[in-house]
Each structure stands twice: as C-alpha cells, then as structure tokens.
Amino acid sequence: MKALCWEGVNKLAVEDVPEPELRNDQDVIAKVTAGTTCGSDLHLIGGYIPAMRAGDVIGHEFIGEVVETGPAVRRHRVGDRVVVSSFVGCGRCWYCANDLWSLCDNSNTNPGITQAMWGYEPGTVFGYSHAATGLRGSHAEYVRVPFADYGAFTIPEGVDDDSALFVSDSAPTGWMGADLGGVRPGDVVAVWGCGAVGQMAARAAMLLGAERVISIDRFPERLAMTREHIGSETIDYTETDVGAELRERTGGRGPDVCIEAVGMEAHSPGPEYAYDQVKQQLRLQTDRPTAVREAIYACRKAGSVFVLGVFGGVVDKFPLGAVMNKGLTLRGAQMHGQRYIPMLLERVAKGELSTRHLATHEVSLDDAPHAYDMFKNKKDDCVRAVIRPDGART
Amino acid sequence: MKRALGTAAALVGAGVAIRRLKSRASGSGTEPNRWLVVTVNCPPERLREIPAPLVGLADHVEIRTAPAPGGKGTELAARLRETDATGTLKRLTGDDPRQRVRRALREAKSLVETGEVMKPDAPPTVRDTPGGKLVGLATRRAGGEGRL
Ligand SMILES: NC(=O)c1ccc[n+]([C@@H]2O[C@H](COP(=O)([O-])OP(=O)(O)OC[C@H]3O[C@@H](n4cnc5c(N)ncnc54)[C@H](O)[C@@H]3O)[C@@H](O)[C@H]2O)c1
Ligand SMILES: [Zn+2]
Ligand SMILES: [Zn+2]
C-alpha cells in the first residue's frame, strides 16, 4: 500500500509499504479516510525527535473506517466510522484509569529510550519515532490501531468527516491546555500560537468560561482566522511588545492562564532568536523555548502556564526565578485524547465547537510531501492540509 | 540525517552512562543488587500466582509483592539471585540478565492489567540504512532497558 514516509531530515516520500496486520487481539485495522498535517510532525521532519528510521510512516491525526477487528475487540465492528486518538492508551493501567492517557504504562514497547531521556516514559503515539514504539503512522491507506476499544471512537451521525478529523488530536490537545491549565469563569487567557492547536485551546478557554481570550501569532491569515472562527482578540507579536500589550489589556495584572501552543521551533523577532538557533544547532539546547519564556514573564502572579507545544530535551535561559517568585503553576502534557474525545464530538454535533475551517487545503497521498512543504513554510495561507488516501475531492 | 543519527547513538548508551556516574558518585564502585519493580494496577490477590512472563526466570530471581500505597495497585518486584553475569558491557551487548528481568516484569504487568502485551508493527522498517540499524539496535534493547 501507499504511505508517506520519513526519509531523513527534511525529506519525505510516498512509498510502497506492507499493509498492516492485526498483531494483538485488541487491535483493529482501519482504512484511513482522512489524515492531517500536525505541528508535531514538523519537529520529526526537522530532525529534532530522535530514533526515526528512514522508511517510517508518519501521521497521527486521522479518521477511518474499521475493516478488520481482533478477536478481543468488543466495542467496534467492521464498517464503523471512527476518529482515533493520536495517543494510544491501554485503558487499564493506573494512568489510563486516572484519565492521563498519554502516560499509559503499557503502550510504549521501547520504554528504555525515553526513560533514559526523561526519567519515565510516556505512552505511544502513531508515527512518532521508535522512541515511541515505532508504531506506523496514519498517512497511509490502512493503519493498525492497538487497544482499539479505548482509542477509536465511533463518529456520531451528525458529525461530518472534516469536523471529526480534528477531534483526533488538535481539539483534545487544545481542550486539555485550557482544562488542565485551570481556566475558570471570568479568567483572561492568553494563547501563544494560532495554529490548529492554539485555536482549539482558545475556543476551549471560552467554552470553559473565560471572559477574554487573546491569541498571539505573526501570520495575518492565521490571526484573522482566529478572530473570525474562534472569536478571540489577537496580537501580532512582530508589531508590538507582547508583554506590554498584555499588561495594558489586562488592567496591569497579566493573564490568569497562559497557554503555549508553539513548541520547540518557536520563532522570535528579537536577538534571542539567533542565539537560540545557534545553541539548538550546536545541540547545547535541543529546543527553542521562546514562547514559553514569554508566557512565564507575562503571566499574572500565582497564575498558570500550560505548555502544549512539544519539547524534546533541554532549554537555555529558562526563567525559573519567575516561576518560583511569582508563585506560578507550570504544567504540560501530551494530549489525553480519550478523556475528551466523546465530549468534543458532542460539542461539534451541537455546533459549539467548529473545527472544519482549519482544513485550508486538501491533497491526495501522492501530494502529501507537497502538503507538508506548504504547512511547514506556511505557504498559501496553509493552516492544516487534509490528506486523503482515496484522492482529494476537488 | 546526521542530527537524528547522533541522538540515536547517544540513546544506546545513555541509561548505562547515567547509572555508571551514579554508582561512582556513591563511592561503592559496584552497583548494589537492587530489586527491579513495577506497580501493577490490581489487588494483591491477582498476583498470588507468578505471572507467566516471570515463570521462566523463577530459578534465577527472588520475587516479592506488596500493596502500593494510596490504592495505586500492587508492587511486583524481582531481584537476581546471582549477579556474576551482569555488567555495563553485557548491558550494551544485550546480554545482561537484568534486561530479561525488566522485560519480564513489564510484560507481566501488561498481561495482568490488559490481557495482552502490545507488539510493535512488523517489520520495524521497510528498508535498512546505517542510521536505521543503529536505531534498531537501541530499540531491541529498549524493552529490557531503562531505570526500572
Ligand atoms: N501536547 C500535545 O499533545 C500536542 C498535540 C498536538 C500538537 N502539539 C504541539 O503543538 C504545537 C502547535 O501545533 P500546530 O499544529 O498548531 O502547529 P503550527 O505550526 O500550525 O502552529 C504553530 C504556530 O505558532 C506560531 N509561533 C511561532 N513562534 C511563535 C511565538 N514566538 N509566539 C507566538 N506564536 C508563535 C507560528 O507562527 C504558528 O502559527 C507544536 O509544537 C505541536 O508539536 C502538541
Ligand atoms: Zn499532533
Ligand atoms: Zn494504560
């Protein structure tokens, strides 16, 4: 079958790979109907995530149709239209039982690698390196879904494919940032990044009762989309001093909750950008934490900062003094999809959450390398490209 | 390619290097023969019988269980009776018996909790490159490695 493979740093190609097989009794095989580019893939493509092998299939945000079920699968049958959580959780370890699904104890078959890097290993995610099992990704005609009773969710009748697709990864990620960031009614929330993840975080903050939500980015089309479809106020960080602007807009207090949805390849207009890039290239730091630093400085005293952007290792000039002296709560996580997906599907069905506007482009699998080039370089106002193994509809 | 490769190579030895530093810092020169432990999300009764993955190792390890505090399940611990065959070099070549113990503990936990041990996709890759081989080496060890 055809699949989009990582071939090396900044090299993707469509290749012929073996079709997936049921490997465990609780697996299903899904025929992928649609997948989408995610900011996390850019970190893999750029070579910032270790343990990739040439020929690895990437992609983790997808919907599909169940075509084969393992003998122990109870909640799905052939023909189900499903949205699948990007993170795989067994549903029965202590972490899954406590709704901390991305930390599943039983889904990472190579725990030694991330234990060496981070002390303990998180769970696994589709198409995201051999440090996370090397599970094949979803930019393919078919994909194997382990622990499918827990990770695959039947899409309700009233929810179309294009809306359901983003409930696989970006919507639950954004929701988690607002939820675990502790957004409460009346809060002022600032969100760094107007990609799909940042937009979903901003919308979640509103639905959780935030009185004002301020989104920060530099691309005019993304800022405009966020104003129009999400309803946040926006700040173009290349045009103003973000900290001063936030102070002015928040009565001098600073935002109650700051959500970072940018990640390890953050851009910055200031001199620290060159400094961070050089240090990252020399591997003196593995990540560029520009937006995290800014969020920590901007946050009000005793406020909360949630890191949704993906980071891999160590960073430089981390404002630990601000965290400690301002009494901040700093948290981060990979997304606990299974905790939020059913609720999010309901909200999409009720029209409270719109996701389909994120799909600015649609391509066939053959054109997926081109789609990633557009997405990575933010060409043609691309926010998310939808990849359809069956071929683009236009 | 270089970047990813460098990190992959580092991964193979990272855990070992950290442990070596730690044991040197403690001044003992040799590592203590520690219990390797996983916590299984189940009541102690479920572990009255030795779970299948540990049965084959029963002659080589002592096994004990204890309830985990705070309702976090049951701690399942194993310790080698003989440590002669262990060591840094053996760890790097994948021949350290502790690696078998770690793997067996993880499999026992998964089997008790979920009824299966998740397998990676096969084959792990469609094409072998030198960089990929290095990652393959790290991942073949990774099930038996780590801080457990
Ligand atoms: N925690 C999780 O489980 C999870 C899940 C999905 C994605 N992510 C991560 O979330 C991040 C965003 O993903 P995405 O798909 O929205 O990516 P994206 O590339 O579409 O969006 C990132 C946005 O951040 C903006 N940005 C860059 N530097 C900035 C700065 N200094 N200040 C403000 N904005 C800045 C960019 O202009 C861009 O619009 C990535 O790091 C991704 O890996 C995490
Ligand atoms: Zn993602
Ligand atoms: Zn689990």
XYZ file of C-alpha atoms and ligand atoms in Angstrom:
588
model
C 0.000 0.000 0.000
C 0.984 3.623 -0.360
C 2.229 5.602 2.637
C 4.009 8.849 3.430
C 7.446 8.051 4.844
C 10.152 9.991 6.630
C 13.336 9.524 4.628
C 15.735 11.700 6.580
C 15.864 15.261 7.871
C 13.559 17.411 5.720
C 12.937 14.513 3.318
C 9.534 12.888 2.854
C 8.430 10.495 0.112
C 5.431 8.389 -0.802
C 6.472 4.757 -0.730
C 5.087 1.296 -1.091
C 4.997 -0.371 2.355
C 3.481 -3.646 3.608
C -0.168 -3.492 4.666
C -0.625 -3.599 8.440
C -1.694 -6.810 10.162
C -3.514 -7.493 13.396
C -0.658 -8.053 15.866
C -2.692 -8.234 19.069
C -6.198 -9.468 19.827
C -7.351 -5.982 20.851
C -6.242 -4.341 17.552
C -8.362 -3.171 14.689
C -7.218 -2.322 11.179
C -8.729 0.899 9.852
C -8.900 2.124 6.286
C -7.801 5.738 6.585
C -10.375 8.153 5.169
C -8.519 11.333 6.033
C -5.496 12.486 7.981
C -3.961 15.880 8.594
C -0.593 17.541 8.946
C 0.211 18.462 12.578
C 2.819 20.825 14.020
C 4.303 17.848 15.856
C 5.216 16.247 12.521
C 7.333 19.297 11.717
C 9.576 18.502 14.688
C 10.107 14.970 13.308
C 10.677 16.204 9.794
C 13.192 18.774 11.030
C 15.186 16.043 12.788
C 14.505 17.241 16.324
C 12.915 13.988 17.505
C 15.369 11.103 17.921
C 15.018 7.473 16.874
C 13.422 7.862 13.436
C 14.327 5.312 10.757
C 14.247 6.001 7.028
C 11.010 4.486 5.768
C 8.969 5.239 8.912
C 5.344 6.066 8.111
C 4.306 9.372 9.717
C 0.876 10.850 10.579
C -1.176 10.591 13.783
C -4.331 12.726 13.442
C -6.894 10.759 11.438
C -10.307 9.221 10.897
C -11.068 5.931 9.209
C -13.339 3.002 8.704
C -12.857 -0.251 10.616
C -12.088 -3.044 8.143
C -10.834 -5.807 10.455
C -11.186 -6.449 14.185
C -9.094 -8.611 16.500
C -10.917 -11.388 18.404
C -10.884 -9.449 21.705
C -12.341 -6.208 20.306
C -15.756 -5.562 21.903
C -16.800 -2.012 21.064
C -16.173 -1.898 17.326
C -17.190 -3.809 14.286
C -16.320 -3.742 10.621
C -17.812 -0.680 8.946
C -17.632 1.663 11.978
C -16.675 5.219 11.055
C -14.125 6.159 13.724
C -11.975 9.000 14.942
C -8.827 7.706 16.631
C -6.880 9.325 19.450
C -3.317 10.092 18.354
C -2.007 8.696 21.656
C -2.526 5.001 22.354
C -3.767 4.050 25.824
C -4.417 0.572 27.203
C -7.381 1.798 29.290
C -6.474 -0.229 32.373
C -3.120 0.853 33.804
C -3.180 3.368 36.670
C -2.549 6.311 34.312
C -5.316 5.398 31.855
C -7.659 4.641 34.768
C -6.946 8.162 36.039
C -7.629 9.762 32.630
C -3.955 10.525 31.986
C -3.980 8.570 28.746
C -0.832 9.872 27.056
C 1.103 8.486 30.028
C -0.112 4.898 29.535
C 2.255 2.345 31.072
C 1.542 -0.377 28.522
C 1.632 1.184 25.074
C 5.306 2.016 24.622
C 7.241 -1.099 23.657
C 10.587 0.725 23.811
C 10.377 2.345 27.255
C 14.147 2.288 27.821
C 14.755 5.129 25.369
C 12.529 7.808 26.875
C 13.306 6.610 30.390
C 16.927 7.425 29.696
C 15.911 10.859 28.343
C 13.198 11.871 30.828
C 13.249 9.537 33.815
C 9.975 7.807 32.917
C 8.417 7.002 29.590
C 5.149 8.406 28.248
C 2.826 6.198 26.208
C 2.954 5.847 22.467
C 1.620 7.826 19.541
C 1.135 6.848 15.915
C 4.003 7.596 13.533
C 6.223 9.303 16.043
C 9.610 7.567 16.126
C 10.933 4.363 17.620
C 11.300 6.115 20.979
C 7.506 5.807 20.983
C 7.339 2.176 19.790
C 7.731 2.934 16.079
C 4.026 2.356 15.555
C 3.302 3.095 11.890
C 1.611 6.388 11.185
C -1.729 7.138 9.578
C -0.686 8.841 6.344
C -1.282 5.526 4.604
C -4.140 3.594 3.093
C -4.504 1.423 6.203
C -3.352 1.645 9.798
C -3.281 -0.734 12.749
C -4.948 0.635 15.904
C -3.863 -1.140 19.122
C -6.217 -1.129 22.159
C -8.938 -0.032 19.748
C -11.800 -0.363 22.236
C -10.236 2.566 24.094
C -8.644 4.685 21.355
C -11.171 4.552 18.494
C -14.495 6.389 18.821
C -17.491 5.957 16.569
C -18.318 9.263 14.899
C -21.950 10.271 15.544
C -24.268 10.573 12.529
C -24.498 14.345 12.716
C -20.738 14.951 12.560
C -19.117 15.143 9.121
C -15.647 13.771 8.351
C -13.930 17.132 8.060
C -15.109 18.181 11.510
C -14.396 14.819 13.165
C -10.838 14.695 11.826
C -9.552 17.401 14.189
C -11.129 15.701 17.198
C -8.368 13.082 16.836
C -5.567 15.335 18.125
C -5.703 19.131 17.835
C -9.084 19.686 19.533
C -8.394 17.459 22.567
C -4.908 18.975 22.843
C -6.309 22.498 22.941
C -9.043 21.461 25.358
C -6.510 19.879 27.674
C -4.459 23.089 27.768
C -7.452 25.100 28.933
C -8.822 22.396 31.234
C -5.611 21.352 32.988
C -4.322 24.938 32.780
C -7.184 25.593 35.183
C -9.262 28.096 33.166
C -12.188 29.318 35.261
C -15.185 31.531 34.541
C -14.123 35.153 34.337
C -10.482 34.437 33.502
C -8.384 36.289 30.979
C -6.482 33.722 28.921
C -3.572 34.302 26.526
C -2.692 31.688 23.907
C 0.627 31.680 22.026
C 0.240 30.213 18.504
C -2.694 30.402 16.084
C -2.170 27.006 14.501
C -4.905 24.411 14.902
C -3.761 23.603 18.440
C -3.693 27.222 19.602
C -7.070 27.934 18.010
C -8.623 24.917 19.717
C -7.106 25.987 23.059
C -8.570 29.470 22.653
C -12.023 28.096 21.868
C -11.830 25.679 24.804
C -10.930 28.530 27.140
C -14.068 30.381 26.030
C -16.282 27.342 26.462
C -14.842 26.890 29.956
C -15.958 30.400 30.817
C -13.007 32.689 30.108
C -14.187 36.270 29.793
C -11.434 37.360 27.411
C -9.141 35.277 25.236
C -6.142 36.831 23.499
C -4.330 34.856 20.767
C -0.776 35.622 19.655
C 0.946 34.849 16.319
C 2.542 36.670 13.420
C 0.786 35.357 10.306
C -2.027 37.750 9.323
C -4.180 34.987 7.837
C -3.943 32.874 10.990
C -4.693 35.871 13.209
C -7.695 36.733 11.020
C -8.955 33.142 11.075
C -8.670 33.051 14.852
C -10.652 36.273 15.219
C -13.311 35.137 12.764
C -13.806 31.461 13.618
C -12.743 31.343 17.269
C -13.700 34.815 18.403
C -10.504 35.742 20.275
C -8.783 39.083 20.303
C -5.359 38.865 18.659
C -1.837 40.272 18.933
C 0.739 40.236 16.124
C 3.954 39.732 18.059
C 6.098 41.259 15.313
C 4.273 44.554 15.652
C 4.309 45.145 19.356
C 5.808 44.212 22.691
C 3.629 41.260 23.705
C 4.264 41.638 27.444
C 3.390 45.351 27.439
C 0.339 44.791 25.255
C -0.944 42.056 27.578
C -0.354 44.217 30.654
C -2.343 47.023 29.089
C -5.205 44.770 28.043
C -5.423 43.052 31.442
C -5.575 46.034 33.734
C -1.906 45.662 34.602
C -2.469 42.213 36.126
C -1.367 39.859 33.345
C -3.384 36.901 32.024
C -4.688 34.407 34.610
C -3.827 31.465 32.376
C -1.182 31.381 29.629
C -1.284 28.539 27.112
C 1.716 27.896 24.907
C 0.858 26.174 21.600
C 4.037 26.827 19.625
C 6.654 24.228 20.527
C 10.360 23.676 20.147
C 10.831 25.515 16.850
C 9.437 28.840 18.016
C 10.226 31.956 16.026
C 11.137 35.288 17.558
C 11.723 38.763 16.141
C 14.250 39.599 18.874
C 18.018 38.984 19.112
C 17.479 35.858 21.208
C 16.220 34.084 18.069
C 19.706 33.880 16.538
C 21.140 32.920 19.923
C 18.587 30.123 20.409
C 19.032 28.845 16.858
C 22.796 28.620 17.165
C 22.545 26.836 20.504
C 19.964 24.438 19.083
C 22.096 23.669 16.030
C 25.091 23.003 18.267
C 22.908 20.824 20.467
C 23.731 22.961 23.502
C 19.976 23.139 23.828
C 17.603 20.841 21.989
C 14.634 23.220 21.897
C 13.867 26.898 21.331
C 11.554 27.910 24.176
C 10.798 31.490 23.069
C 7.042 31.398 23.632
C 7.324 29.521 26.934
C 9.685 32.174 28.278
C 7.354 34.932 27.159
C 4.332 33.214 28.697
C 6.121 32.841 32.032
C 7.076 36.530 32.109
C 3.613 37.703 31.013
C 1.572 35.537 33.376
C -0.018 37.193 36.396
C 1.264 36.410 39.890
C 0.029 32.994 41.043
C -1.264 32.337 37.522
C -0.862 29.202 35.478
C 1.181 28.373 32.387
C 0.391 25.308 30.320
C 2.873 24.007 27.743
C 1.088 22.295 24.859
C 3.902 22.780 22.357
C 6.153 19.740 22.051
C 9.643 19.910 23.543
C 12.255 17.160 23.450
C 15.060 17.859 25.827
C 16.844 20.756 27.486
C 16.495 24.514 27.056
C 18.602 27.509 27.892
C 17.706 30.747 29.723
C 14.700 29.218 31.365
C 13.153 31.804 33.747
C 12.931 29.571 36.774
C 13.165 32.615 39.037
C 9.915 33.979 37.604
C 8.168 30.644 38.108
C 9.256 30.483 41.728
C 8.990 34.109 42.812
C 5.660 34.777 41.095
C 4.161 31.608 42.532
C 3.244 30.195 39.124
C 1.848 26.788 38.339
C 3.675 25.335 35.329
C 2.283 22.258 33.637
C 2.486 20.472 30.339
C 1.384 17.212 28.764
C 0.948 15.231 25.619
C -2.731 15.028 24.947
C -5.081 12.756 26.891
C -7.354 12.280 23.884
C -9.577 9.519 25.246
C -10.542 11.790 28.163
C -12.008 14.466 25.895
C -12.958 12.963 22.516
C -16.545 11.836 23.337
C -17.361 15.244 24.874
C -15.765 17.064 21.948
C -17.725 15.036 19.380
C -20.902 16.031 21.230
C -19.929 19.682 21.206
C -19.146 19.532 17.480
C -22.540 17.894 16.874
C -24.249 20.649 18.886
C -22.407 23.347 16.942
C -20.491 24.661 19.975
C -17.110 23.832 18.539
C -16.202 24.332 14.901
C -13.123 22.622 13.535
C -13.599 22.262 9.784
C -12.357 25.781 8.996
C -8.870 24.523 9.956
C -8.745 22.446 6.753
C -7.411 25.073 4.370
C -6.053 22.541 1.855
C -6.853 19.054 0.679
C -4.480 16.700 -1.145
C -4.136 13.066 -2.159
C -1.497 10.862 -0.540
C 0.704 11.325 -3.614
C 0.801 15.047 -2.949
C 1.441 14.727 0.787
C 5.133 15.774 0.591
C 4.000 18.966 -1.124
C 1.333 19.488 1.551
C 3.989 19.275 4.272
C 6.133 21.789 2.433
C 3.180 24.204 2.359
C 2.335 23.536 6.002
C 5.911 23.801 7.262
C 6.650 27.009 5.418
C 3.137 28.437 5.979
C 2.752 28.915 2.213
C -0.536 29.764 0.541
C -2.058 30.557 3.966
C -1.973 26.856 4.864
C -3.205 26.131 8.406
C -3.835 22.404 8.010
C -3.679 20.228 4.897
C -6.052 17.256 4.839
C -4.540 14.166 3.231
C -6.983 11.749 1.608
C -5.592 8.350 0.637
C -8.573 7.989 -1.725
C -7.612 11.160 -3.522
C -8.550 14.802 -2.998
C -12.177 15.603 -3.782
C -11.502 18.762 -5.730
C 20.281 12.651 8.789
C 23.259 13.411 10.964
C 21.286 15.009 13.759
C 18.913 12.127 14.221
C 21.768 9.657 13.994
C 23.833 11.322 16.668
C 20.949 11.245 19.071
C 20.152 7.635 18.290
C 23.718 6.617 19.052
C 23.622 8.541 22.279
C 20.448 6.776 23.288
C 22.031 3.330 23.195
C 24.410 4.172 25.975
C 22.646 6.976 27.805
C 20.987 4.910 30.511
C 24.160 2.975 31.147
C 26.305 6.098 31.399
C 23.941 7.730 33.864
C 23.966 4.676 36.082
C 27.732 4.443 35.943
C 28.065 8.053 37.059
C 25.652 7.490 39.871
C 27.380 4.411 41.237
C 30.724 6.175 41.057
C 29.301 9.123 42.958
C 28.102 6.801 45.694
C 31.683 5.680 46.105
C 30.854 1.979 46.241
C 32.403 1.113 42.853
C 29.888 -1.679 42.332
C 26.179 -1.390 41.826
C 24.025 -2.814 44.579
C 21.886 -5.762 43.532
C 18.645 -3.827 43.553
C 15.113 -5.054 43.300
C 13.586 -4.210 39.928
C 9.963 -3.193 40.497
C 6.785 -2.430 38.574
C 3.463 -1.432 40.095
C 0.523 -3.362 38.699
C -2.930 -1.775 38.782
C -4.611 -4.717 40.529
C -5.293 -6.007 44.053
C -2.557 -8.192 45.640
C -4.677 -11.373 45.191
C -4.245 -11.125 41.426
C -0.505 -11.644 41.856
C -0.647 -14.629 44.170
C 0.473 -16.807 41.280
C 3.620 -15.761 39.431
C 2.557 -14.171 36.115
C 3.585 -16.208 33.058
C 6.422 -13.970 31.779
C 8.277 -14.410 35.102
C 7.805 -18.167 35.384
C 10.784 -18.978 33.149
C 13.020 -16.822 35.344
C 11.797 -18.247 38.637
C 15.050 -20.164 39.322
C 17.152 -17.063 38.786
C 15.203 -14.407 40.671
C 13.579 -13.810 44.012
C 10.081 -12.380 43.649
C 8.027 -10.415 46.138
C 4.830 -8.376 46.089
C 3.476 -5.628 48.334
C 0.393 -3.419 48.213
C 1.251 0.010 46.780
C 0.366 2.991 48.952
C -2.615 5.163 48.082
C -4.533 2.496 46.213
C -2.043 2.505 43.339
C -2.169 -1.272 42.983
C 0.413 -3.914 43.843
C 4.180 -3.652 43.647
C 5.738 -6.622 41.868
C 9.473 -6.911 42.449
C 12.167 -9.274 41.206
C 15.864 -9.492 42.085
C 18.572 -11.651 40.540
C 19.961 -14.328 42.861
C 23.315 -14.248 41.037
C 24.853 -11.029 39.681
C 28.055 -12.503 38.168
C 26.730 -12.267 34.624
C 25.699 -8.592 34.868
C 27.698 -5.526 33.899
C 27.993 -2.500 31.672
C 29.452 -4.393 28.724
C 26.799 -7.089 28.939
C 24.176 -4.366 29.040
C 25.479 -2.835 25.850
C 25.545 -6.178 24.060
C 22.089 -7.032 25.348
C 23.288 -9.992 27.410
C 22.741 -8.628 30.905
C 20.213 -10.889 32.675
C 18.650 -7.813 34.294
C 17.379 -6.878 30.847
C 15.413 -10.135 30.763
C 14.067 -9.424 34.224
C 12.970 -5.890 33.305
C 11.277 -7.127 30.158
C 9.542 -9.946 32.039
C 8.293 -7.540 34.720
C 6.903 -5.140 32.121
C 5.230 -7.976 30.244
C 3.786 -9.423 33.438
C 2.303 -6.046 34.344
C 0.763 -5.517 30.910
C -0.628 -9.038 30.782
C -2.276 -8.744 34.198
C -3.609 -5.248 33.519
C -4.768 -5.600 29.917
C -4.697 -9.291 28.989
C -2.027 -8.731 26.347
C 1.441 -7.358 25.670
C 1.294 -4.812 22.903
C 3.553 -5.685 19.990
C 5.185 -3.154 17.689
C 4.330 -3.231 13.995
C 6.332 -5.739 11.997
C 8.675 -5.472 10.239
C 10.012 -2.473 12.178
C 11.165 -0.839 8.981
C 10.812 -1.313 5.242
C 14.393 -0.505 4.413
C 17.662 -0.690 6.308
C 20.051 2.229 6.372
C 23.089 2.590 8.651
C 21.239 5.151 10.786
C 18.173 2.967 10.930
C 20.258 -0.016 12.048
C 21.551 1.991 14.979
C 18.020 2.928 15.999
C 17.091 -0.744 15.588
C 19.849 -1.716 17.983
C 18.635 0.792 20.559
C 15.044 -0.368 20.251
C 15.905 -4.074 20.508
C 17.467 -3.316 23.880
C 14.868 -0.756 24.938
C 12.284 -3.249 26.194
C 14.819 -4.538 28.712
C 16.454 -1.213 29.484
C 15.561 1.886 31.433
C 15.569 2.812 35.059
C 13.221 0.129 36.265
N 0.629 18.357 23.668
C 0.194 17.617 22.654
O -0.296 16.514 22.837
C 0.272 18.160 21.266
C -0.595 17.695 20.272
C -0.541 18.276 19.004
C 0.395 19.266 18.739
N 1.235 19.672 19.733
C 2.231 20.740 19.525
O 1.568 21.985 19.487
C 2.373 22.906 18.740
C 1.481 23.606 17.716
O 0.958 22.676 16.779
P 0.170 23.201 15.484
O -0.262 22.024 14.729
O -0.816 24.214 15.871
O 1.424 23.875 14.702
P 1.544 25.083 13.680
O 2.941 25.045 13.165
O 0.437 25.070 12.700
O 1.344 26.376 14.606
C 2.331 26.944 15.398
C 2.101 28.449 15.395
O 2.967 29.071 16.337
C 3.337 30.324 15.813
N 4.527 30.837 16.505
C 5.848 30.576 16.269
N 6.619 31.252 17.135
C 5.768 31.964 17.934
C 5.973 32.853 19.018
N 7.208 33.150 19.457
N 4.874 33.419 19.603
C 3.618 33.136 19.169
N 3.370 32.285 18.141
C 4.441 31.713 17.541
C 3.552 30.037 14.352
O 3.521 31.242 13.578
C 2.404 29.095 14.041
O 1.265 29.766 13.570
C 3.502 22.080 18.142
O 4.660 22.187 18.960
C 2.991 20.667 18.229
O 4.042 19.732 18.301
C 1.189 19.139 20.979
Zn -0.438 16.153 16.590
Zn -2.661 2.444 30.003
